[in-house]
Coordinates of C-alpha atoms in Angstrom, one line a residue:
M1156 CA -8.7 120.7 230.7
K1157 CA -12.5 121.1 230.4
R1158 CA -13.2 118.8 233.4
R1159 CA -10.6 120.5 235.6
I1160 CA -12.0 123.9 234.9
F1161 CA -15.6 122.8 235.5
C1162 CA -14.8 121.0 238.7
K1163 CA -13.1 124.1 240.2
L1164 CA -16.0 126.3 239.0
A1165 CA -18.7 124.0 240.3
A1166 CA -17.1 123.6 243.7
T1167 CA -16.7 127.3 244.2
T1168 CA -20.0 128.3 242.6
A1169 CA -21.8 126.1 245.1
L1170 CA -20.7 128.5 247.8
C1171 CA -23.0 131.3 246.4
I1172 CA -25.9 129.3 245.1
G1173 CA -27.1 127.8 248.4
A1174 CA -29.7 125.0 248.9
H1175 CA -32.3 126.4 246.5
S1176 CA -30.4 125.3 243.4
V1177 CA -28.3 122.4 242.2
L1178 CA -25.5 122.8 239.8
P1179 CA -25.9 120.7 236.6
A1180 CA -23.5 117.9 235.8
A1181 CA -20.6 118.8 233.5
A1182 CA -22.1 117.0 230.6
S1183 CA -25.3 119.1 230.6
A1184 CA -24.6 122.7 229.8
G1185 CA -26.4 125.5 231.7
T1186 CA -26.4 127.2 235.0
P1187 CA -29.4 127.6 237.4
R1188 CA -31.9 130.1 236.2
D1189 CA -31.6 132.3 239.3
T1190 CA -27.8 132.2 239.3
L1191 CA -25.4 134.2 237.1
V1192 CA -21.9 132.9 236.5
V1193 CA -19.4 135.4 235.0
A1194 CA -16.0 134.6 233.7
A1195 CA -13.8 137.7 233.9
H1196 CA -10.3 139.1 234.7
I1197 CA -10.7 140.4 238.3
G1198 CA -7.2 140.1 239.5
D1199 CA -7.0 143.9 240.0
I1200 CA -9.2 143.8 243.1
R1201 CA -7.2 144.9 246.1
T1202 CA -9.9 145.9 248.6
L1203 CA -13.7 146.0 248.7
D1204 CA -13.9 149.1 250.9
P1205 CA -15.6 151.8 248.8
A1206 CA -13.5 154.5 250.5
E1207 CA -10.4 152.8 249.3
S1208 CA -11.2 150.8 246.2
F1209 CA -10.0 152.4 243.0
E1210 CA -9.9 149.5 240.6
I1211 CA -12.3 148.7 237.7
S1212 CA -13.3 145.1 238.8
S1213 CA -14.0 146.1 242.4
S1214 CA -16.0 149.1 241.2
D1215 CA -18.3 146.6 239.3
L1216 CA -18.8 144.8 242.6
I1217 CA -19.4 147.9 244.7
N1218 CA -21.9 149.2 242.2
N1219 CA -24.2 146.3 243.0
V1220 CA -23.5 146.1 246.7
Y1221 CA -23.9 149.8 247.7
D1222 CA -26.1 152.7 246.8
K1223 CA -25.2 156.3 246.5
L1224 CA -27.1 159.5 247.1
V1225 CA -27.5 160.0 243.4
G1226 CA -26.9 157.7 240.4
F1227 CA -28.0 156.7 237.0
D1228 CA -30.9 154.8 235.5
P1229 CA -29.4 151.7 233.9
H1230 CA -32.3 151.5 231.5
D1231 CA -31.5 155.0 230.2
L1232 CA -28.0 156.0 231.0
S1233 CA -28.3 159.0 228.7
A1234 CA -30.9 160.6 231.2
G1235 CA -28.0 161.9 233.3
I1236 CA -28.1 162.0 237.1
V1237 CA -31.2 160.6 238.8
P1238 CA -32.2 160.3 242.4
G1239 CA -30.7 157.4 244.4
L1240 CA -30.8 157.2 248.2
A1241 CA -31.6 160.9 248.0
E1242 CA -35.0 161.4 246.5
E1243 CA -34.5 165.1 245.9
W1244 CA -32.0 167.8 246.6
E1245 CA -31.8 171.6 246.7
L1246 CA -28.9 174.0 246.0
S1247 CA -28.4 177.1 248.2
E1248 CA -28.4 180.6 246.7
D1249 CA -24.6 181.0 247.1
G1250 CA -24.2 177.6 245.2
R1251 CA -22.1 176.1 248.0
T1252 CA -24.6 174.0 250.0
I1253 CA -26.6 171.0 248.7
T1254 CA -29.4 169.7 250.9
F1255 CA -30.4 166.1 250.2
R1256 CA -33.7 164.6 251.3
I1257 CA -33.1 160.9 252.1
R1258 CA -35.8 158.5 251.0
E1259 CA -37.7 156.6 253.7
G1260 CA -38.0 152.9 254.2
V1261 CA -34.6 151.9 252.8
K1262 CA -32.7 149.1 254.8
F1263 CA -29.2 147.9 254.6
S1264 CA -28.6 144.2 253.9
S1265 CA -28.1 143.8 257.7
G1266 CA -31.7 144.9 258.3
N1267 CA -30.6 148.2 259.8
P1268 CA -32.6 151.3 258.6
L1269 CA -30.7 153.7 256.4
T1270 CA -30.8 157.4 257.5
A1271 CA -29.0 160.6 256.7
F1272 CA -26.7 159.9 259.6
D1273 CA -25.4 156.9 257.7
A1274 CA -24.7 159.2 254.7
E1275 CA -23.0 161.6 257.0
Y1276 CA -20.8 158.9 258.5
S1277 CA -19.9 157.4 255.1
L1278 CA -18.8 160.7 253.5
R1279 CA -16.9 161.8 256.6
R1280 CA -15.3 158.4 256.7
A1281 CA -14.2 158.6 253.1
V1282 CA -12.6 162.0 253.6
A1283 CA -10.9 161.1 257.0
L1284 CA -9.4 157.8 255.8
N1285 CA -7.8 159.7 252.9
K1286 CA -7.2 156.6 250.8
T1287 CA -6.3 156.8 247.0
P1288 CA -9.8 158.0 245.8
A1289 CA -10.3 160.5 248.6
F1290 CA -9.3 163.4 246.3
I1291 CA -12.7 163.0 244.6
L1292 CA -14.3 164.5 247.7
R1293 CA -11.4 166.4 249.2
Q1294 CA -11.1 168.6 246.1
F1295 CA -14.3 170.3 247.4
G1296 CA -12.5 171.5 250.5
F1297 CA -13.5 168.7 252.8
S1298 CA -10.9 167.8 255.4
E1299 CA -10.5 166.1 258.8
N1300 CA -10.6 169.6 260.3
N1301 CA -14.1 170.7 259.0
L1302 CA -16.2 167.6 258.6
E1303 CA -18.5 168.4 261.5
T1304 CA -19.6 171.6 259.7
T1305 CA -19.3 170.7 256.0
I1306 CA -20.9 167.2 256.0
K1307 CA -23.8 167.2 258.4
A1308 CA -27.1 165.3 259.0
T1309 CA -29.7 167.5 260.7
D1310 CA -32.2 164.7 261.1
D1311 CA -32.9 161.2 259.8
R1312 CA -33.9 162.4 256.4
T1313 CA -31.8 165.5 255.8
L1314 CA -28.1 165.8 254.9
K1315 CA -26.3 169.0 254.0
I1316 CA -22.9 169.2 252.4
T1317 CA -21.1 172.6 252.0
T1318 CA -18.2 173.0 249.6
D1319 CA -15.4 175.5 250.0
K1320 CA -16.5 177.6 247.0
N1321 CA -19.1 177.6 244.2
Y1322 CA -18.5 174.7 241.8
A1323 CA -20.5 173.6 238.8
A1324 CA -23.4 171.8 240.4
T1325 CA -23.3 168.9 238.0
F1326 CA -19.6 168.5 238.9
V1327 CA -20.3 168.0 242.6
L1328 CA -23.3 165.6 241.9
N1329 CA -21.3 163.6 239.4
C1330 CA -18.5 163.1 242.0
L1331 CA -21.1 161.7 244.4
T1332 CA -21.8 158.9 241.9
A1333 CA -18.3 157.7 242.2
T1334 CA -17.5 154.5 244.2
I1335 CA -16.2 156.6 247.1
G1336 CA -19.8 158.1 247.4
A1337 CA -21.2 154.7 248.5
I1338 CA -23.2 154.8 251.7
V1339 CA -22.2 152.2 254.3
D1340 CA -24.1 150.8 257.3
S1341 CA -22.6 153.0 260.0
E1342 CA -23.9 150.8 262.9
L1343 CA -22.4 147.7 261.4
V1344 CA -19.1 149.3 260.4
K1345 CA -18.6 150.9 263.8
Q1346 CA -18.8 147.4 265.4
H1347 CA -15.7 146.4 263.4
E1348 CA -13.6 149.5 264.0
V1349 CA -10.1 148.7 265.3
D1350 CA -7.8 151.4 266.6
G1351 CA -9.6 154.2 264.9
D1352 CA -9.5 152.7 261.4
W1353 CA -13.1 153.5 260.6
G1354 CA -13.7 149.7 260.0
N1355 CA -11.3 149.8 257.0
S1356 CA -9.6 146.5 257.8
W1357 CA -13.0 144.7 258.0
L1358 CA -14.5 146.4 255.0
K1359 CA -11.6 145.3 252.8
T1360 CA -13.2 141.8 252.7
N1361 CA -16.8 142.4 253.8
S1362 CA -19.7 144.5 252.7
A1363 CA -22.1 146.8 254.6
G1364 CA -24.4 148.2 251.9
S1365 CA -28.0 148.7 250.9
G1366 CA -27.6 147.6 247.3
A1367 CA -29.2 144.9 245.4
Y1368 CA -26.6 142.3 246.6
S1369 CA -24.3 141.7 249.5
L1370 CA -21.0 140.0 249.5
Q1371 CA -20.9 136.4 250.5
T1372 CA -17.3 135.5 249.7
W1373 CA -14.3 137.0 248.0
R1374 CA -11.0 135.2 247.4
A1375 CA -8.3 137.3 245.8
N1376 CA -7.3 136.2 242.3
D1377 CA -10.0 133.5 242.5
F1378 CA -13.6 134.6 242.7
Y1379 CA -16.3 136.6 244.4
A1380 CA -19.9 135.6 245.2
L1381 CA -22.9 137.9 245.8
V1382 CA -26.3 137.0 247.2
A1383 CA -29.4 139.1 246.4
N1384 CA -31.1 141.5 248.8
Q1385 CA -34.7 140.4 248.4
E1386 CA -35.8 143.6 250.2
Y1387 CA -34.0 145.9 247.9
W1388 CA -35.8 149.2 247.6
R1389 CA -35.8 149.3 243.8
L1390 CA -36.9 145.7 243.2
A1391 CA -36.2 142.1 244.2
P1392 CA -33.4 140.9 241.8
A1393 CA -34.4 138.0 239.6
I1394 CA -30.9 136.8 239.8
R1395 CA -30.4 135.5 243.4
S1396 CA -26.8 134.6 243.2
V1397 CA -23.9 136.2 241.2
F1398 CA -20.6 134.3 240.9
V1399 CA -17.7 136.0 239.2
Q1400 CA -14.7 133.7 238.5
H1401 CA -11.3 135.1 237.9
T1402 CA -10.5 133.8 234.5
P1403 CA -7.6 135.8 232.9
E1404 CA -7.3 133.6 229.8
S1405 CA -9.7 134.4 226.9
A1406 CA -9.6 130.8 225.7
T1407 CA -10.7 129.6 229.1
Q1408 CA -13.5 132.2 229.2
R1409 CA -14.7 131.1 225.8
L1410 CA -14.6 127.4 226.8
L1411 CA -16.7 128.0 229.9
L1412 CA -19.2 130.1 227.8
E1413 CA -19.5 127.6 225.0
Q1414 CA -20.1 124.7 227.4
G1415 CA -22.7 126.6 229.4
D1416 CA -20.6 126.7 232.6
A1417 CA -20.6 130.5 232.4
D1418 CA -23.4 132.8 231.4
I1419 CA -21.2 135.8 230.5
A1420 CA -17.6 136.2 229.4
R1421 CA -16.2 139.7 229.9
N1422 CA -12.6 139.6 228.4
L1423 CA -12.7 137.7 225.1
T1424 CA -10.1 138.5 222.5
P1425 CA -11.1 139.6 219.0
A1426 CA -10.3 136.1 217.8
D1427 CA -12.5 134.4 220.4
I1428 CA -15.3 136.9 219.7
E1429 CA -15.1 136.1 216.0
A1430 CA -15.2 132.4 216.8
I1431 CA -18.4 132.6 218.8
E1432 CA -20.3 135.0 216.6
G1433 CA -21.7 132.1 214.5
N1434 CA -22.8 130.0 217.5
P1435 CA -26.6 130.1 217.8
D1436 CA -26.4 129.5 221.6
L1437 CA -24.4 132.7 222.1
V1438 CA -24.7 136.4 221.5
V1439 CA -22.2 139.3 221.5
S1440 CA -23.1 142.7 222.9
T1441 CA -21.1 145.8 222.1
D1442 CA -21.0 149.0 224.3
L1443 CA -18.8 152.1 224.1
R1444 CA -17.0 152.4 227.5
G1445 CA -15.1 155.3 229.0
R1446 CA -11.9 153.4 229.6
L1447 CA -8.8 154.6 227.8
M1448 CA -5.6 152.7 227.0
Y1449 CA -2.6 154.9 227.3
I1450 CA 1.2 154.9 227.8
A1451 CA 2.8 157.1 230.4
L1452 CA 6.4 158.2 230.6
N1453 CA 7.9 158.9 234.0
Q1454 CA 9.5 162.3 233.9
G1455 CA 11.4 161.6 237.1
V1456 CA 13.5 159.2 235.0
E1457 CA 15.9 160.1 232.2
P1458 CA 15.4 160.6 229.3
F1459 CA 11.6 161.1 229.6
D1460 CA 12.2 164.5 231.1
N1461 CA 13.2 165.6 227.5
P1462 CA 10.2 166.9 225.5
K1463 CA 11.7 165.7 222.3
V1464 CA 11.9 162.1 223.6
V1465 CA 8.3 162.3 224.7
E1466 CA 7.1 163.5 221.4
A1467 CA 9.2 160.9 219.5
I1468 CA 7.5 158.0 221.4
K1469 CA 4.1 159.4 220.5
Y1470 CA 5.2 158.8 216.8
L1471 CA 6.2 155.3 217.6
V1472 CA 2.8 154.0 218.4
D1473 CA 1.0 152.2 215.6
Y1474 CA -2.4 153.4 216.5
R1475 CA -4.3 152.1 213.5
G1476 CA -2.3 148.9 213.2
I1477 CA -3.0 147.9 216.8
A1478 CA -6.6 148.8 216.7
N1479 CA -7.1 146.7 213.6
S1480 CA -5.3 143.7 214.9
V1481 CA -4.9 142.6 218.5
L1482 CA -7.6 145.1 219.7
R1483 CA -10.0 144.6 216.8
G1484 CA -13.5 145.4 217.8
Q1485 CA -12.6 146.2 221.4
F1486 CA -10.7 149.5 221.2
T1487 CA -10.8 152.4 218.7
P1488 CA -8.1 155.0 218.3
H1489 CA -8.6 158.0 220.5
Q1490 CA -5.8 160.5 221.5
T1491 CA -7.3 162.7 224.2
F1492 CA -8.0 162.3 227.9
L1493 CA -11.7 162.9 227.6
P1494 CA -13.6 159.8 226.3
K1495 CA -16.2 160.2 223.5
T1496 CA -19.6 161.2 224.9
Y1497 CA -18.1 163.3 227.6
L1498 CA -18.7 167.1 227.6
G1499 CA -15.8 168.7 225.8
A1500 CA -14.3 165.6 224.2
I1501 CA -12.5 166.2 220.9
D1502 CA -11.5 163.9 218.0
D1503 CA -8.1 165.5 217.2
A1504 CA -5.5 162.8 216.3
P1505 CA -2.2 164.7 215.9
Y1506 CA 0.0 161.6 216.0
S1507 CA 0.4 158.7 213.7
Y1508 CA 3.0 156.0 213.3
N1509 CA 6.0 157.7 211.8
V1510 CA 9.5 156.2 212.4
E1511 CA 11.4 158.8 210.5
M1512 CA 9.8 161.7 212.5
A1513 CA 10.6 159.8 215.7
K1514 CA 14.2 159.3 214.7
A1515 CA 14.6 163.0 213.9
L1516 CA 13.2 164.0 217.2
L1517 CA 15.4 161.6 219.1
A1518 CA 18.5 162.9 217.2
E1519 CA 17.5 166.5 218.3
A1520 CA 17.3 165.2 221.9
G1521 CA 20.8 163.7 221.6
F1522 CA 19.6 160.1 221.4
E1523 CA 20.2 159.3 217.7
N1524 CA 21.3 155.8 218.8
G1525 CA 18.3 155.3 221.0
F1526 CA 18.4 154.1 224.6
K1527 CA 17.3 151.3 226.9
T1528 CA 14.1 151.3 228.9
E1529 CA 11.3 149.2 230.4
I1530 CA 7.6 148.9 229.7
L1531 CA 5.6 148.0 232.8
V1532 CA 2.3 146.2 231.9
R1533 CA -0.3 144.1 233.7
N1534 CA -0.6 140.4 232.9
A1535 CA -3.8 140.9 230.8
Q1536 CA -3.6 139.4 227.4
D1537 CA -4.6 142.4 225.3
R1538 CA -2.2 144.7 227.2
M1539 CA 0.7 142.3 226.9
Q1540 CA 0.1 142.1 223.1
V1541 CA 0.0 145.8 222.8
A1542 CA 3.3 146.0 224.8
Q1543 CA 5.0 143.6 222.5
I1544 CA 3.9 145.6 219.4
L1545 CA 5.1 148.8 221.1
Q1546 CA 8.4 147.1 222.0
N1547 CA 8.9 146.3 218.3
T1548 CA 8.0 149.8 217.0
L1549 CA 10.2 151.5 219.6
A1550 CA 13.1 149.3 218.3
Q1551 CA 12.6 150.7 214.9
A1552 CA 14.0 154.0 216.2
G1553 CA 16.7 152.3 218.3
I1554 CA 14.9 152.2 221.6
Q1555 CA 15.5 148.9 223.3
A1556 CA 12.5 148.3 225.6
E1557 CA 12.2 145.3 227.9
V1558 CA 8.6 144.3 228.7
E1559 CA 8.1 143.8 232.5
V1560 CA 4.9 141.8 233.0
S1561 CA 3.4 141.9 236.6
A1562 CA 0.3 140.8 238.3
S1563 CA -2.3 143.5 238.8
Q1564 CA -1.5 144.4 242.4
Q1565 CA 2.3 144.5 241.9
E1566 CA 1.9 146.5 238.7
L1567 CA -0.4 149.1 240.3
A1568 CA 1.8 149.4 243.4
K1569 CA 4.9 150.1 241.3
Y1570 CA 3.1 152.6 239.1
R1571 CA 1.6 154.5 242.1
S1572 CA 5.0 154.8 243.7
R1573 CA 6.6 156.2 240.6
G1574 CA 8.7 153.1 240.2
H1575 CA 8.1 152.7 236.4
Q1576 CA 9.8 154.1 233.3
I1577 CA 7.1 153.5 230.7
Y1578 CA 3.7 152.3 231.9
L1579 CA 1.0 150.8 229.6
G1580 CA -2.3 150.7 231.3
V1581 CA -6.0 151.4 231.2
W1582 CA -7.8 154.3 233.0
G1583 CA -11.5 154.3 233.7
P1584 CA -13.4 157.5 234.7
D1585 CA -14.7 157.7 238.2
Y1586 CA -17.8 159.8 237.4
P1587 CA -19.4 161.1 234.3
D1588 CA -18.0 164.7 234.4
P1589 CA -15.0 165.8 232.3
N1590 CA -13.1 166.8 235.5
T1591 CA -12.8 163.1 236.3
N1592 CA -10.1 162.7 233.7
A1593 CA -9.0 166.3 233.4
G1594 CA -8.3 166.4 237.2
T1595 CA -6.0 163.4 237.1
F1596 CA -4.3 163.6 233.7
A1597 CA -3.9 167.4 233.7
Q1598 CA -3.6 168.5 237.4
N1599 CA -0.7 168.1 239.8
P1600 CA -0.8 170.8 242.4
D1601 CA 2.1 169.3 244.4
N1602 CA 4.8 167.3 242.7
S1603 CA 6.6 166.4 245.9
A1604 CA 6.9 162.8 247.1
D1605 CA 4.4 163.3 250.0
A1606 CA 1.8 165.2 248.0
D1607 CA -1.9 164.9 249.2
F1608 CA -3.2 164.5 245.6
K1609 CA -1.4 161.8 243.8
T1610 CA -2.9 162.1 240.4
L1611 CA -1.8 160.4 237.2
A1612 CA 0.2 163.5 236.4
W1613 CA 1.9 163.1 239.8
R1614 CA 2.6 159.5 239.2
N1615 CA 4.6 160.5 236.2
S1616 CA 6.3 163.5 237.9
W1617 CA 4.8 165.9 235.4
E1618 CA 4.6 169.5 236.6
V1619 CA 1.6 170.5 234.6
P1620 CA 2.0 173.9 232.9
A1621 CA -0.3 176.7 234.1
S1622 CA -1.6 177.1 230.5
I1623 CA -3.3 173.7 231.0
S1624 CA -4.1 173.5 234.7
D1625 CA -5.6 177.0 234.8
K1626 CA -8.2 176.0 232.2
V1627 CA -9.1 172.8 234.1
L1628 CA -9.5 174.8 237.3
R1629 CA -11.7 177.4 235.6
A1630 CA -13.9 174.7 234.1
E1631 CA -14.5 173.2 237.6
E1632 CA -16.5 176.4 238.5
E1633 CA -18.1 177.2 235.1
N1634 CA -21.8 176.5 234.9
D1635 CA -22.2 177.7 231.3
P1636 CA -21.9 174.4 229.3
E1637 CA -20.5 176.2 226.2
I1638 CA -17.7 178.0 228.0
R1639 CA -17.0 174.8 230.0
T1640 CA -16.8 172.8 226.8
S1641 CA -14.3 175.3 225.2
L1642 CA -12.1 175.3 228.3
Y1643 CA -11.8 171.5 228.2
Q1644 CA -11.2 171.4 224.5
D1645 CA -8.3 174.0 224.8
A1646 CA -6.8 172.1 227.7
Q1647 CA -6.8 168.8 225.7
R1648 CA -5.1 170.2 222.7
A1649 CA -2.3 171.7 224.9
F1650 CA -2.1 168.4 226.7
Q1651 CA -1.6 166.5 223.5
D1652 CA 1.3 168.7 222.6
S1653 CA 3.3 168.5 225.8
A1654 CA 2.1 165.8 228.3
P1655 CA 4.2 162.7 229.0
F1656 CA 1.1 160.6 228.1
A1657 CA 0.1 159.1 224.8
V1658 CA -3.6 158.3 225.0
M1659 CA -4.1 155.7 222.3
F1660 CA -7.5 154.0 222.4
Q1661 CA -11.0 154.1 223.9
Q1662 CA -12.6 150.8 224.8
T1663 CA -15.5 149.3 222.9
E1664 CA -16.4 146.4 225.1
Q1665 CA -17.6 143.2 223.5
T1666 CA -19.2 140.7 225.9
G1667 CA -20.0 137.1 225.1
M1668 CA -23.3 135.9 226.6
R1669 CA -25.5 132.8 226.5
N1670 CA -28.8 133.2 224.7
G1671 CA -31.5 133.9 227.2
V1672 CA -29.4 136.3 229.3
S1673 CA -31.0 139.7 229.0
G1674 CA -30.8 143.1 230.8
F1675 CA -27.0 143.0 231.2
V1676 CA -25.8 146.7 231.4
T1677 CA -22.1 147.3 231.4
G1678 CA -22.5 151.0 232.4
S1679 CA -21.3 152.4 229.0
A1680 CA -18.9 155.4 229.5
I1681 CA -20.4 156.7 232.7
S1682 CA -21.0 153.9 235.1
Y1683 CA -20.2 150.2 236.0
V1684 CA -21.9 146.9 235.6
Y1685 CA -25.4 146.3 236.9
Y1686 CA -26.4 142.7 237.9
W1687 CA -29.9 143.5 239.3
T1688 CA -31.2 144.3 235.9
I1689 CA -30.5 140.8 234.5
T1690 CA -32.9 138.0 233.9
K1691 CA -32.4 134.6 232.4

């Protein structure tokens, strides 16, 4: 088994290392000093176009291949928003227009100079394509009909964006740190446009960024390889090649790590983390992430349109038991849609595992004998284990749930089309502002099948009560942090009472690494992985 895994890894890693390095033989552990090999579950990647990508693994990749107007300092993520491609910005008196000053001397990986016109093209492109993450920008009033006036470069170094009303300034800037805010090489992308697709077909499998790395190869459900941009405006990365191998099994990740065939293992189970903690060649890093594990109940399917059934299921989750067993050290109980460290997050935990309470609520709803249903879950080990436990606890109240395990792409497609009954998944914030989760868990302006904004609430056919949505909308515009905090706290408590969601856990990511790997930043709760900070 070891030989077979290594041979596959060695053959594919060679694609990204190039002639300057030679892979070691299987018997001698270790990867080249200027090459980073990561074992991770990356089966959720569907596209590499930043205007379309909305998955966690592809966001890690895009964070290293593209730059945005503003971003974060990976060495001090608590510092908040810092300059990116825009070295400074200014807000107009009416609060609606932000003028960005683009830094000079930045080049794309292609060698083309980066200007404000690339930023104009990129943001207009993201709005016009109107793919899944487009709501992050379109919520500010940008549309195909007004792009020429709302997103406009006036010269090579000046970009102006004008929103439809006065929003909290940090809200707008935070949205520009999202994946969809990545700036693409307009000259290169235009060369690959087909039938007015803004280069979308080409960018699904290629890159056109100014980041620390560029894409060399991506094979779906297999691996991706990045090569360093030695002219990167921040610094020349010490790691010249990054190779990320799709490795869904924790045992295989651990094997590769222990043998030295991988430098980093991203998805080790608690048992495998425990097994490597005494190994002097390995270290374990821990970081609080913003990802939430939750279950969602499709209110377009009976009986999940019944509030009593929804409430009953929230009492059939063994929050503490799951956190202390299959998710030990990797998730902690958390029952609200705002992750800890976000403005307005609360610690309220109104639900606990209570079978008798659940049975009473089901009886009130007319389901004293339970019912049959399905749990849709991705083929990730931790989620499948949680789904099996949930299957057992639901059965305690007479609910017979079949667990439907699907590959990432099939699972997401079914969820996004409202084809599920119960969905168990993980949600990661798109930007470090509370609206990132409030706007998708607790907003659904149009519940129709052809709605423009297909939020998580929409996916579950939940018509959000005005008592919740109004608070979220008011918070978007509120610049006073105390008032904004209060609005989000009130919205979350009402959400906990009535939403067809049971938020269960917040991720605490544990990463296994070889000794000698330093500077690995997962992004904590506000960003994604950084490779250009790593040395070996």
